[in-house]
Coordinates of C-alpha atoms and ligand atoms in Angstrom, one line a residue:
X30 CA -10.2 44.6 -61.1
X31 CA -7.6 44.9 -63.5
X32 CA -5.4 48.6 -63.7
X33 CA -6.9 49.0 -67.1
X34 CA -11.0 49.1 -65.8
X35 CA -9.7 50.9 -63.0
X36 CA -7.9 53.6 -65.4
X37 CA -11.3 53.8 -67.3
X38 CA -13.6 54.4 -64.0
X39 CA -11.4 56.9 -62.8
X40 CA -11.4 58.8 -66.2
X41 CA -15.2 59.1 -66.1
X42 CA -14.5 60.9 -62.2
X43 CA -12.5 62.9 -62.9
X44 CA -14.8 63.7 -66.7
X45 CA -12.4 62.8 -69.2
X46 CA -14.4 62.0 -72.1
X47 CA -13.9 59.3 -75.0
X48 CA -11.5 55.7 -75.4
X49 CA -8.6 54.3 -73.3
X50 CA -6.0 54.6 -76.4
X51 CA -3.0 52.9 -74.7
X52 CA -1.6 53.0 -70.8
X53 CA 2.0 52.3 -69.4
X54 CA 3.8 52.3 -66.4
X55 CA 6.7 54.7 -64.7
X56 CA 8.7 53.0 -62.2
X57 CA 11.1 55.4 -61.0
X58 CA 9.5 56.6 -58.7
X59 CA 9.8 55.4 -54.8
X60 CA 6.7 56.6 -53.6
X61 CA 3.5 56.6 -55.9
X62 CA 2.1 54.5 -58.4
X63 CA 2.1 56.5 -62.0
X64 CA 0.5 55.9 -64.9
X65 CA 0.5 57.7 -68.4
X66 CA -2.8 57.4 -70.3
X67 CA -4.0 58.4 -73.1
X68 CA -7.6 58.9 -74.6
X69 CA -9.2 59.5 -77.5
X70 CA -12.3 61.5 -78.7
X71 CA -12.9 62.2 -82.0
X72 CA -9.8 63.5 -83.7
X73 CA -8.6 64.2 -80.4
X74 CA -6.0 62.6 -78.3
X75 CA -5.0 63.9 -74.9
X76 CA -2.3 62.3 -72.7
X77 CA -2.5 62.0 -68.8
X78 CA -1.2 60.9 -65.5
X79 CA -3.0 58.5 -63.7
X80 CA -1.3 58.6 -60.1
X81 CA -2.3 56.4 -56.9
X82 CA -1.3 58.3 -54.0
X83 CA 0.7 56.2 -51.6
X84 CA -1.4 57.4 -48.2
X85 CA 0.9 55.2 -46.0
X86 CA 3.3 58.0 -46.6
X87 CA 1.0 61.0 -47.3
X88 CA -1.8 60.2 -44.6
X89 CA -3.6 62.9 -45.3
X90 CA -4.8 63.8 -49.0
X91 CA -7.1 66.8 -48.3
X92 CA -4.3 68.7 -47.0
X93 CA -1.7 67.3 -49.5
X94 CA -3.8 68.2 -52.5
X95 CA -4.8 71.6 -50.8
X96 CA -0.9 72.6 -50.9
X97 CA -0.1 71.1 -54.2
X98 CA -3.5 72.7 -56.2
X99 CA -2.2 76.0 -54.6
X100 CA 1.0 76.2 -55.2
X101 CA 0.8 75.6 -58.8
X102 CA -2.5 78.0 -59.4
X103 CA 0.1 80.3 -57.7
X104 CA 3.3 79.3 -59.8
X105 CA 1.0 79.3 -62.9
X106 CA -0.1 83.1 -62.3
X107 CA 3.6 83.7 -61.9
X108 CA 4.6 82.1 -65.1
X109 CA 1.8 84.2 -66.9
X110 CA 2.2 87.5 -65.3
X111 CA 6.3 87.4 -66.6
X112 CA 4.4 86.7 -70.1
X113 CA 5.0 83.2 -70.8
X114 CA 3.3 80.4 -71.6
X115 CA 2.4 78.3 -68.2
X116 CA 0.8 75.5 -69.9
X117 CA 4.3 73.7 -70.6
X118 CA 5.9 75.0 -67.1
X119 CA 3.2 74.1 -64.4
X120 CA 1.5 71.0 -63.5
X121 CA -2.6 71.1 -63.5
X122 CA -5.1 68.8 -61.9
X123 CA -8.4 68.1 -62.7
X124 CA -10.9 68.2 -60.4
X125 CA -13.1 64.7 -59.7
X126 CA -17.1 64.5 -59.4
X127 CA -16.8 64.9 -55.7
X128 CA -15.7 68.6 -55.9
X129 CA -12.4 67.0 -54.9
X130 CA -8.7 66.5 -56.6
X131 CA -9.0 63.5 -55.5
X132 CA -10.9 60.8 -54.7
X133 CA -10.9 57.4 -53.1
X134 CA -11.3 54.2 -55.6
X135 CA -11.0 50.4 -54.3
X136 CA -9.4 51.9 -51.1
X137 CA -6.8 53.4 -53.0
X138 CA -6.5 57.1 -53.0
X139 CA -6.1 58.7 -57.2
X140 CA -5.4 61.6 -58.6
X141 CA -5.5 63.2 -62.4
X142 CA -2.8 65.6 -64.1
X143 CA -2.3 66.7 -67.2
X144 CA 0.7 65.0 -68.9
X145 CA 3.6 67.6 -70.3
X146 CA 3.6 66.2 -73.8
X147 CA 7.1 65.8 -75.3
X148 CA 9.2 65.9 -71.9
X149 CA 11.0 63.2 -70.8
X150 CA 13.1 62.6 -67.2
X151 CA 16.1 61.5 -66.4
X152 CA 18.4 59.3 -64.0
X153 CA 21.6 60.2 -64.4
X154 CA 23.3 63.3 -66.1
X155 CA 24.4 62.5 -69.8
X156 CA 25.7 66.0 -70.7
X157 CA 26.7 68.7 -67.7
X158 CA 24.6 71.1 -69.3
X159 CA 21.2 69.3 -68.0
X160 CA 22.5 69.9 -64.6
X161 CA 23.4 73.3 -64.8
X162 CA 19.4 73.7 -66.1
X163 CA 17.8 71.2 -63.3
X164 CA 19.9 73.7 -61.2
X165 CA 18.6 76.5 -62.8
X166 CA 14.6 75.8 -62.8
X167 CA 15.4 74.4 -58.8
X168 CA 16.1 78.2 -58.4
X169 CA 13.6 79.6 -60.3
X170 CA 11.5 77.3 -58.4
X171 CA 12.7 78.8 -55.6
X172 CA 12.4 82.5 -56.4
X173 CA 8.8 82.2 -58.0
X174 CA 7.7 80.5 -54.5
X175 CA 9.0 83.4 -52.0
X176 CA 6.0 85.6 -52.3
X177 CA 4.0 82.6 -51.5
X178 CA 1.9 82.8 -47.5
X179 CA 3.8 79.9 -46.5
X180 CA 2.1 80.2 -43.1
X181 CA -0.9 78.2 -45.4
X182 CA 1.7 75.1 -46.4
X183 CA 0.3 71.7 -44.6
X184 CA 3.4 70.0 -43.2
X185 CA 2.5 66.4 -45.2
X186 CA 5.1 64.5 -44.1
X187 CA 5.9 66.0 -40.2
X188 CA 9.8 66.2 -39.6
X189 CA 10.8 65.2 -42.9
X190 CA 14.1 66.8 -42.9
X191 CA 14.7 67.0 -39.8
X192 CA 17.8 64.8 -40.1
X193 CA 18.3 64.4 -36.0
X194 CA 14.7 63.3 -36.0
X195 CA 16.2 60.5 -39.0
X196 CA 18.3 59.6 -36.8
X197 CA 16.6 59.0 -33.7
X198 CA 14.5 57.1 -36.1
X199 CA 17.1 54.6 -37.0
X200 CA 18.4 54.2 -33.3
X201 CA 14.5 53.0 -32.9
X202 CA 14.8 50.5 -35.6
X203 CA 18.0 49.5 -34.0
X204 CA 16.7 48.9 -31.1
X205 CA 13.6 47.2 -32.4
X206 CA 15.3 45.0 -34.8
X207 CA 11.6 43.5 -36.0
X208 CA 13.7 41.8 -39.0
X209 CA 16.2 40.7 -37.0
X210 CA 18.9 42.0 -39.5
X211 CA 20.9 44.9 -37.3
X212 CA 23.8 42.5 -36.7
X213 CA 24.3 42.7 -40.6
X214 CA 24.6 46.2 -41.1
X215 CA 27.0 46.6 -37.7
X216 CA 29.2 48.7 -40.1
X217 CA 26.4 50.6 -41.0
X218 CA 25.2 51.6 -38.3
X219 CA 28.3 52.8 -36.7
X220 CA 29.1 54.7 -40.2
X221 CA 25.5 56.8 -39.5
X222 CA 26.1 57.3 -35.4
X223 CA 29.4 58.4 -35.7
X224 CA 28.3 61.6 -37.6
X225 CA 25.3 62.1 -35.6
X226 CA 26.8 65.9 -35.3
X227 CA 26.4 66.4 -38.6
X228 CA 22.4 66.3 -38.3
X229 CA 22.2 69.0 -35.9
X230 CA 24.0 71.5 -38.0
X231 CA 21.4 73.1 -40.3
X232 CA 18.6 73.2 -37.5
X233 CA 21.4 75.2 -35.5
X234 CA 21.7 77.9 -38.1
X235 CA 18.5 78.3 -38.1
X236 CA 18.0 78.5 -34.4
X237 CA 20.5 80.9 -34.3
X238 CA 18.6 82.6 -37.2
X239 CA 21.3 82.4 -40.1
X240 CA 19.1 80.3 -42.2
X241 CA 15.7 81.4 -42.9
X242 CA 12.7 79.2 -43.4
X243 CA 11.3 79.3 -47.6
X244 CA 8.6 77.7 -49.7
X245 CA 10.5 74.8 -50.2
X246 CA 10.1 71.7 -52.9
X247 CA 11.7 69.1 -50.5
X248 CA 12.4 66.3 -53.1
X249 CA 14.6 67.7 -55.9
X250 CA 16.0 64.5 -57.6
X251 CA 17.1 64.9 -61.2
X252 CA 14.1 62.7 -62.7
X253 CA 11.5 65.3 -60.5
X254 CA 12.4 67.6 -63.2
X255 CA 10.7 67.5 -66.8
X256 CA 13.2 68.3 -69.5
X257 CA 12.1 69.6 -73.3
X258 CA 12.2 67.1 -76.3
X259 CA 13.1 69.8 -78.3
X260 CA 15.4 71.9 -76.2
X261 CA 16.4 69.9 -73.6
X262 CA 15.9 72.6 -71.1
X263 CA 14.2 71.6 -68.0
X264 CA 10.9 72.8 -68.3
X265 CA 8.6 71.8 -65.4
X266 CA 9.3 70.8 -61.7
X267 CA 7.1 67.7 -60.8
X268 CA 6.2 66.1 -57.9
X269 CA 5.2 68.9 -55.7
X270 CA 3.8 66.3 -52.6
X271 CA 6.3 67.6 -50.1
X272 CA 6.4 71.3 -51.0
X273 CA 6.4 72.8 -47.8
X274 CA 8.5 75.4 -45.3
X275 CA 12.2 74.3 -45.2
X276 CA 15.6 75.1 -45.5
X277 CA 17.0 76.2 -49.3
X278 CA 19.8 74.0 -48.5
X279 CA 17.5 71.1 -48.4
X280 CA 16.5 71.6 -51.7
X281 CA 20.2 72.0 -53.3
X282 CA 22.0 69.2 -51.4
X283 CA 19.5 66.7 -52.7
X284 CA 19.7 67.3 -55.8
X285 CA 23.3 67.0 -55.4
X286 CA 23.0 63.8 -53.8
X287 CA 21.0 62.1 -56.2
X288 CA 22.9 63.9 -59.8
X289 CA 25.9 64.7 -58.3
X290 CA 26.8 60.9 -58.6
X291 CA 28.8 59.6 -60.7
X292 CA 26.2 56.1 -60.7
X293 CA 22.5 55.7 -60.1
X294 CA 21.9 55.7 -56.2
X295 CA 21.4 52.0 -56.4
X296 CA 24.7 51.1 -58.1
X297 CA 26.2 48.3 -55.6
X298 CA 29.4 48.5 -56.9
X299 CA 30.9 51.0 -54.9
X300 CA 34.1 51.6 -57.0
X301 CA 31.4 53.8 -59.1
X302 CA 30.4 55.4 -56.5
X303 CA 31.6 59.3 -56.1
X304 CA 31.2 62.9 -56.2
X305 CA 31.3 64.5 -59.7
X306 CA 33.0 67.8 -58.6
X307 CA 32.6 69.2 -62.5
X308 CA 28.7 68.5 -61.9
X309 CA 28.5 69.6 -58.3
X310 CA 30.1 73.0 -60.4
X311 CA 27.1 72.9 -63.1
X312 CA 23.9 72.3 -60.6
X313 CA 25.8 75.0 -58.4
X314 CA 26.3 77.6 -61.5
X315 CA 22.7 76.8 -62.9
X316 CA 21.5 77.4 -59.2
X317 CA 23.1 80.5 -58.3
X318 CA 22.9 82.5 -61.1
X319 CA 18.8 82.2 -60.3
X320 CA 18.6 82.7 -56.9
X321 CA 22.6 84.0 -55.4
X322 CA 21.6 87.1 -54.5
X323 CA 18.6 86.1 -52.1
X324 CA 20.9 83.7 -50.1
X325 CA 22.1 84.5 -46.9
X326 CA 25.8 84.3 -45.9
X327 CA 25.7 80.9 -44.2
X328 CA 23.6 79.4 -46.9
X329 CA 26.1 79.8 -49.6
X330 CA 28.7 78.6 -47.3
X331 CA 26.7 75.9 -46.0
X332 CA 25.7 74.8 -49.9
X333 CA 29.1 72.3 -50.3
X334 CA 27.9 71.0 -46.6
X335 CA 24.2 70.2 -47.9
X336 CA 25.0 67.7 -50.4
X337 CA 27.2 65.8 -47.8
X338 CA 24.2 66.0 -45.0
X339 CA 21.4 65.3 -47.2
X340 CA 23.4 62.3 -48.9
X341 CA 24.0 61.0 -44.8
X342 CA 20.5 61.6 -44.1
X343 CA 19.2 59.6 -47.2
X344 CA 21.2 56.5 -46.3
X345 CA 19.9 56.6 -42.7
X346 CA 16.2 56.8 -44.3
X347 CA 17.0 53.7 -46.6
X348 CA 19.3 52.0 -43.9
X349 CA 15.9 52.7 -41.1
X350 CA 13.6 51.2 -43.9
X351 CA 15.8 47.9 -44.3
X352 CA 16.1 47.5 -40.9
X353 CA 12.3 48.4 -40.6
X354 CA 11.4 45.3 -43.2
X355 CA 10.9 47.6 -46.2
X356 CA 7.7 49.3 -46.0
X357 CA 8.5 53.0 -47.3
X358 CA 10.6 52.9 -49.9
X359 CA 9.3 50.7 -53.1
X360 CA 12.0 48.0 -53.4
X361 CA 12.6 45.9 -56.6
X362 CA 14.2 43.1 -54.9
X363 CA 15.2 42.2 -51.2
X364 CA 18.5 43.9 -50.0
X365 CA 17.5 46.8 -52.1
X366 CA 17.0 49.6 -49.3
X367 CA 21.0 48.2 -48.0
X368 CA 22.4 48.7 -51.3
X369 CA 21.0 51.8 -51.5
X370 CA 22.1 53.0 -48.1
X371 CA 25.6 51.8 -48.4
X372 CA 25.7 53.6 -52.1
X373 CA 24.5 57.3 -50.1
X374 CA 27.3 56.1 -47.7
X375 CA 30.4 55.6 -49.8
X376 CA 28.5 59.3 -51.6
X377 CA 29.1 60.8 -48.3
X378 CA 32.7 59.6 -47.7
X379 CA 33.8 61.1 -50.8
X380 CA 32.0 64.5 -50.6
X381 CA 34.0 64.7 -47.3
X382 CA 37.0 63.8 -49.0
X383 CA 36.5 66.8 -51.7
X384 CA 34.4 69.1 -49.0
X385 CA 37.5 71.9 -49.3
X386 CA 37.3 71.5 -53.7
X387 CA 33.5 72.3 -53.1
X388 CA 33.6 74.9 -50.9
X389 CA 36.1 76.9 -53.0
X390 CA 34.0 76.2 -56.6
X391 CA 30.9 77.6 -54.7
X392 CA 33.4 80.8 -53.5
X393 CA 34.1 81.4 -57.2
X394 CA 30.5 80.8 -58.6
X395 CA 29.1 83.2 -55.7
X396 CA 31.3 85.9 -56.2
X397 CA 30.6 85.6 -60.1
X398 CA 27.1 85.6 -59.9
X399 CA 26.6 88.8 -57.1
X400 CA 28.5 90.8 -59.8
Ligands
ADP508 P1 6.9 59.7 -57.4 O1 6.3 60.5 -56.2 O2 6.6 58.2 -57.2 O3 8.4 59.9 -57.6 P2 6.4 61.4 -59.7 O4 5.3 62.4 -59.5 O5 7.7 61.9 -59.6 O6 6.1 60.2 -58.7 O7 6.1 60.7 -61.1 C1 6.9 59.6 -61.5 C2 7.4 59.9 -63.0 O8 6.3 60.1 -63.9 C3 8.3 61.1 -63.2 O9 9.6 60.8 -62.8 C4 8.1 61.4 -64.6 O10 8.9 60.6 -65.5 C5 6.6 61.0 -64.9 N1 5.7 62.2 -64.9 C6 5.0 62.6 -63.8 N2 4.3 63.7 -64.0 C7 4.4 64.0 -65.3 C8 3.9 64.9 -66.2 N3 2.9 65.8 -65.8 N4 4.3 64.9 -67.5 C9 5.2 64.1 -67.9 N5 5.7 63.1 -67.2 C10 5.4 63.0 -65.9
GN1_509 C1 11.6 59.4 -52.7 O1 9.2 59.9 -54.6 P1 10.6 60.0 -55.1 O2 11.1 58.7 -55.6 O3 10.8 61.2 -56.0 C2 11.5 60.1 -51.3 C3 12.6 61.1 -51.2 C4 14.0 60.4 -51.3 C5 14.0 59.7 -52.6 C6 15.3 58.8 -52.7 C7 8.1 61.4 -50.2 O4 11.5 60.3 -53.7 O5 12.5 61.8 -50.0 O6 15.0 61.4 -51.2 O7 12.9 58.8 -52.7 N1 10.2 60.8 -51.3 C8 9.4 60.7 -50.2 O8 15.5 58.5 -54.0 O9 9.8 60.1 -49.1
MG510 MG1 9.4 61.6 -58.2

């Protein structure tokens, strides 16, 4: 059945009424398979995602959706009760003719969102003023979420930060070698084991109870975050699948990881590869001057440290998955996952190499934003 027939049974589900006006496709995305639509009724036009849920990844839907519906009835009553207007800033699904948000169509699992009208994403940081807002709205994020019972939260993806667990992963698919392709990325691999330490580091300071446990949103990219038309402030946080209990520092190291470059995580030429320490200064401004005064000690001095460990643990993900034969990430073409690993790589070299320059910036921002 073609996507189109496909869009238009769904539609009825999930009791959208009138005409399939036009549909098109959004690729940046690694995970799910999204699809804006828009119908028409009448006079009326209304605009849509259309999203197929990638259940290889999320294996269980019931308790993804229960976590994702919840948290954003939660964030909207948040949004409203500070007397703003919610419809802009919060996701909001519709429910199908099973009851569900969900639902199961040509063994392929959907789902149906409203589509923030005049927003747009992006992939790499034009102007250092976007960052500083994707920082911002990753704190408020943050700070609207810590009243929420995270004791409800599904884990949706078990262990997904735990970088040792990442790691252990890879030595697996070392081991296994089912594409027989380890002798390739020798380099590689020794690059990952040698800062095995590394890994353990944030599950220590936790363990020793430095770092607490928060509503976390797990997967803070740069395009995960819906910026204004108008304004270009970033408006709405998207992609809510691995909200769950985790470490703050998860949260701001990726998003350094993925804007904090100075090319797209996919660049293979590694000369273009390196920190921006002027843009790790405007996520890290945006950020703290939302959330500082919440932070414990060893977060904020662990915040320079994120970016390098969540950059290490996305190249041992994408080196695992190239090793594995490609069948978590989507990839446009093969060798995709090792230019991507060997882009985090070279990302981590560098934030080692300016690690002292970062910790100092956050010093500055932290003592500025506390006043
Ligand atoms: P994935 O899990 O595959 O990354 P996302 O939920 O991030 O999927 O959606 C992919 C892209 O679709 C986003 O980067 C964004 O450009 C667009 N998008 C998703 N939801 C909305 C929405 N409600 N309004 C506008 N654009 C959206
Ligand atoms: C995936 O879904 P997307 O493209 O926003 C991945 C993240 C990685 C990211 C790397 C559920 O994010 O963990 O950091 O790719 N999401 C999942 O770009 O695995
Ligand atoms: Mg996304």
């Amino acid at each position: 059945m073609s996507i189109q027939n496909e869009i238009k049974h769904l539609a009825k589900k999930f009791g959208i009424e009138g005409e399939l006006l036009d549909f098109s496709v959004y690729t940046d995305g690694h995970i799910n398979s999204t699809y804006r639509v828009t119908f028409e009724s009448g006079e009326l036009t209304e605009k849509y995602i259309v999203q197929g849920i990638n259940t290889r990844v999320f294996k269980n839907p019931d308790e993804l959706m229960e976590n994702v519906v919840n948290v954003t009835k939660y964030l909207k009553d948040k949004i409203e009760e500070s007397g703003k207007d919610s419809s802009r800033q919060c996701l909001e699904f519709l429910k199908a003719d099973n009851g569900k948000y969900f639902l199961f169509y040509n063994e392929k699992c959907w789902r149906i969102y409203r589509f923030i009208d005049k927003s747009y994403t992006i992939n790499y940081i034009k102007n250092r003023s976007f960052f500083e807002n994707a920082g911002k709205a990753f704190g408020r994020f943050q700070r609207n979420l810590s009243g929420y019972p995270m004791e409800t939260l599904h884990e949706t993806i078990k262990d997904f930060h735990n970088t040792p667990k990442r790691v252990e992963a890879l030595e697996a698919s070392v081991a296994a070698d089912v594409k027989g392709r380890a002798k390739e990325v020798e380099n590689e691999i020794k690059f990952a084991l040698d800062r095995k330490e590394d890994a353990k580091v944030l599950i220590g300071l936790y363990e020793e109870g430095l770092i607490p446990l928060r509503v976390t949103h797990n997967d803070t990219k740069l395009n995960n975050v819906l910026f204004d038309e108008e304004t270009n402030k970033a408006i709405c946080i998207i992609d809510l699948d691995t909200i769950m209990p985790g470490f703050s520092l998860y949260d701001f190291g990726d998003a350094i990881r993925f804007g904090g470059n100075t090319t797209k995580e996919d660049d293979a030429d590694l000369d273009n590869v390196n920190i921006s320490v002027e843009l790790f200064k405007s996520y890290t401004k945006g950020f703290l001057s939302t959330c500082a005064k919440a932070l414990t000690k060893a977060e904020v001095d662990h915040l320079a440290f994120s970016a390098k460990l969540m950059t290490y643990e996305c190249g041992v993900r994408f080196l695992t998955d190239y090793l594995d034969g490609d069948v978590y990430f989507r990839t446009e073409y093969p060798g995709h996952n090792l230019v991507r690993a060997r882009n985090q790589f070279k990302l981590v070299e560098e934030i080692e190499n300016n690690l002292d320059k970062m910790n100092r910036i956050v010093e500055e921002i932290y003592l500025e934003a506390i006043k």
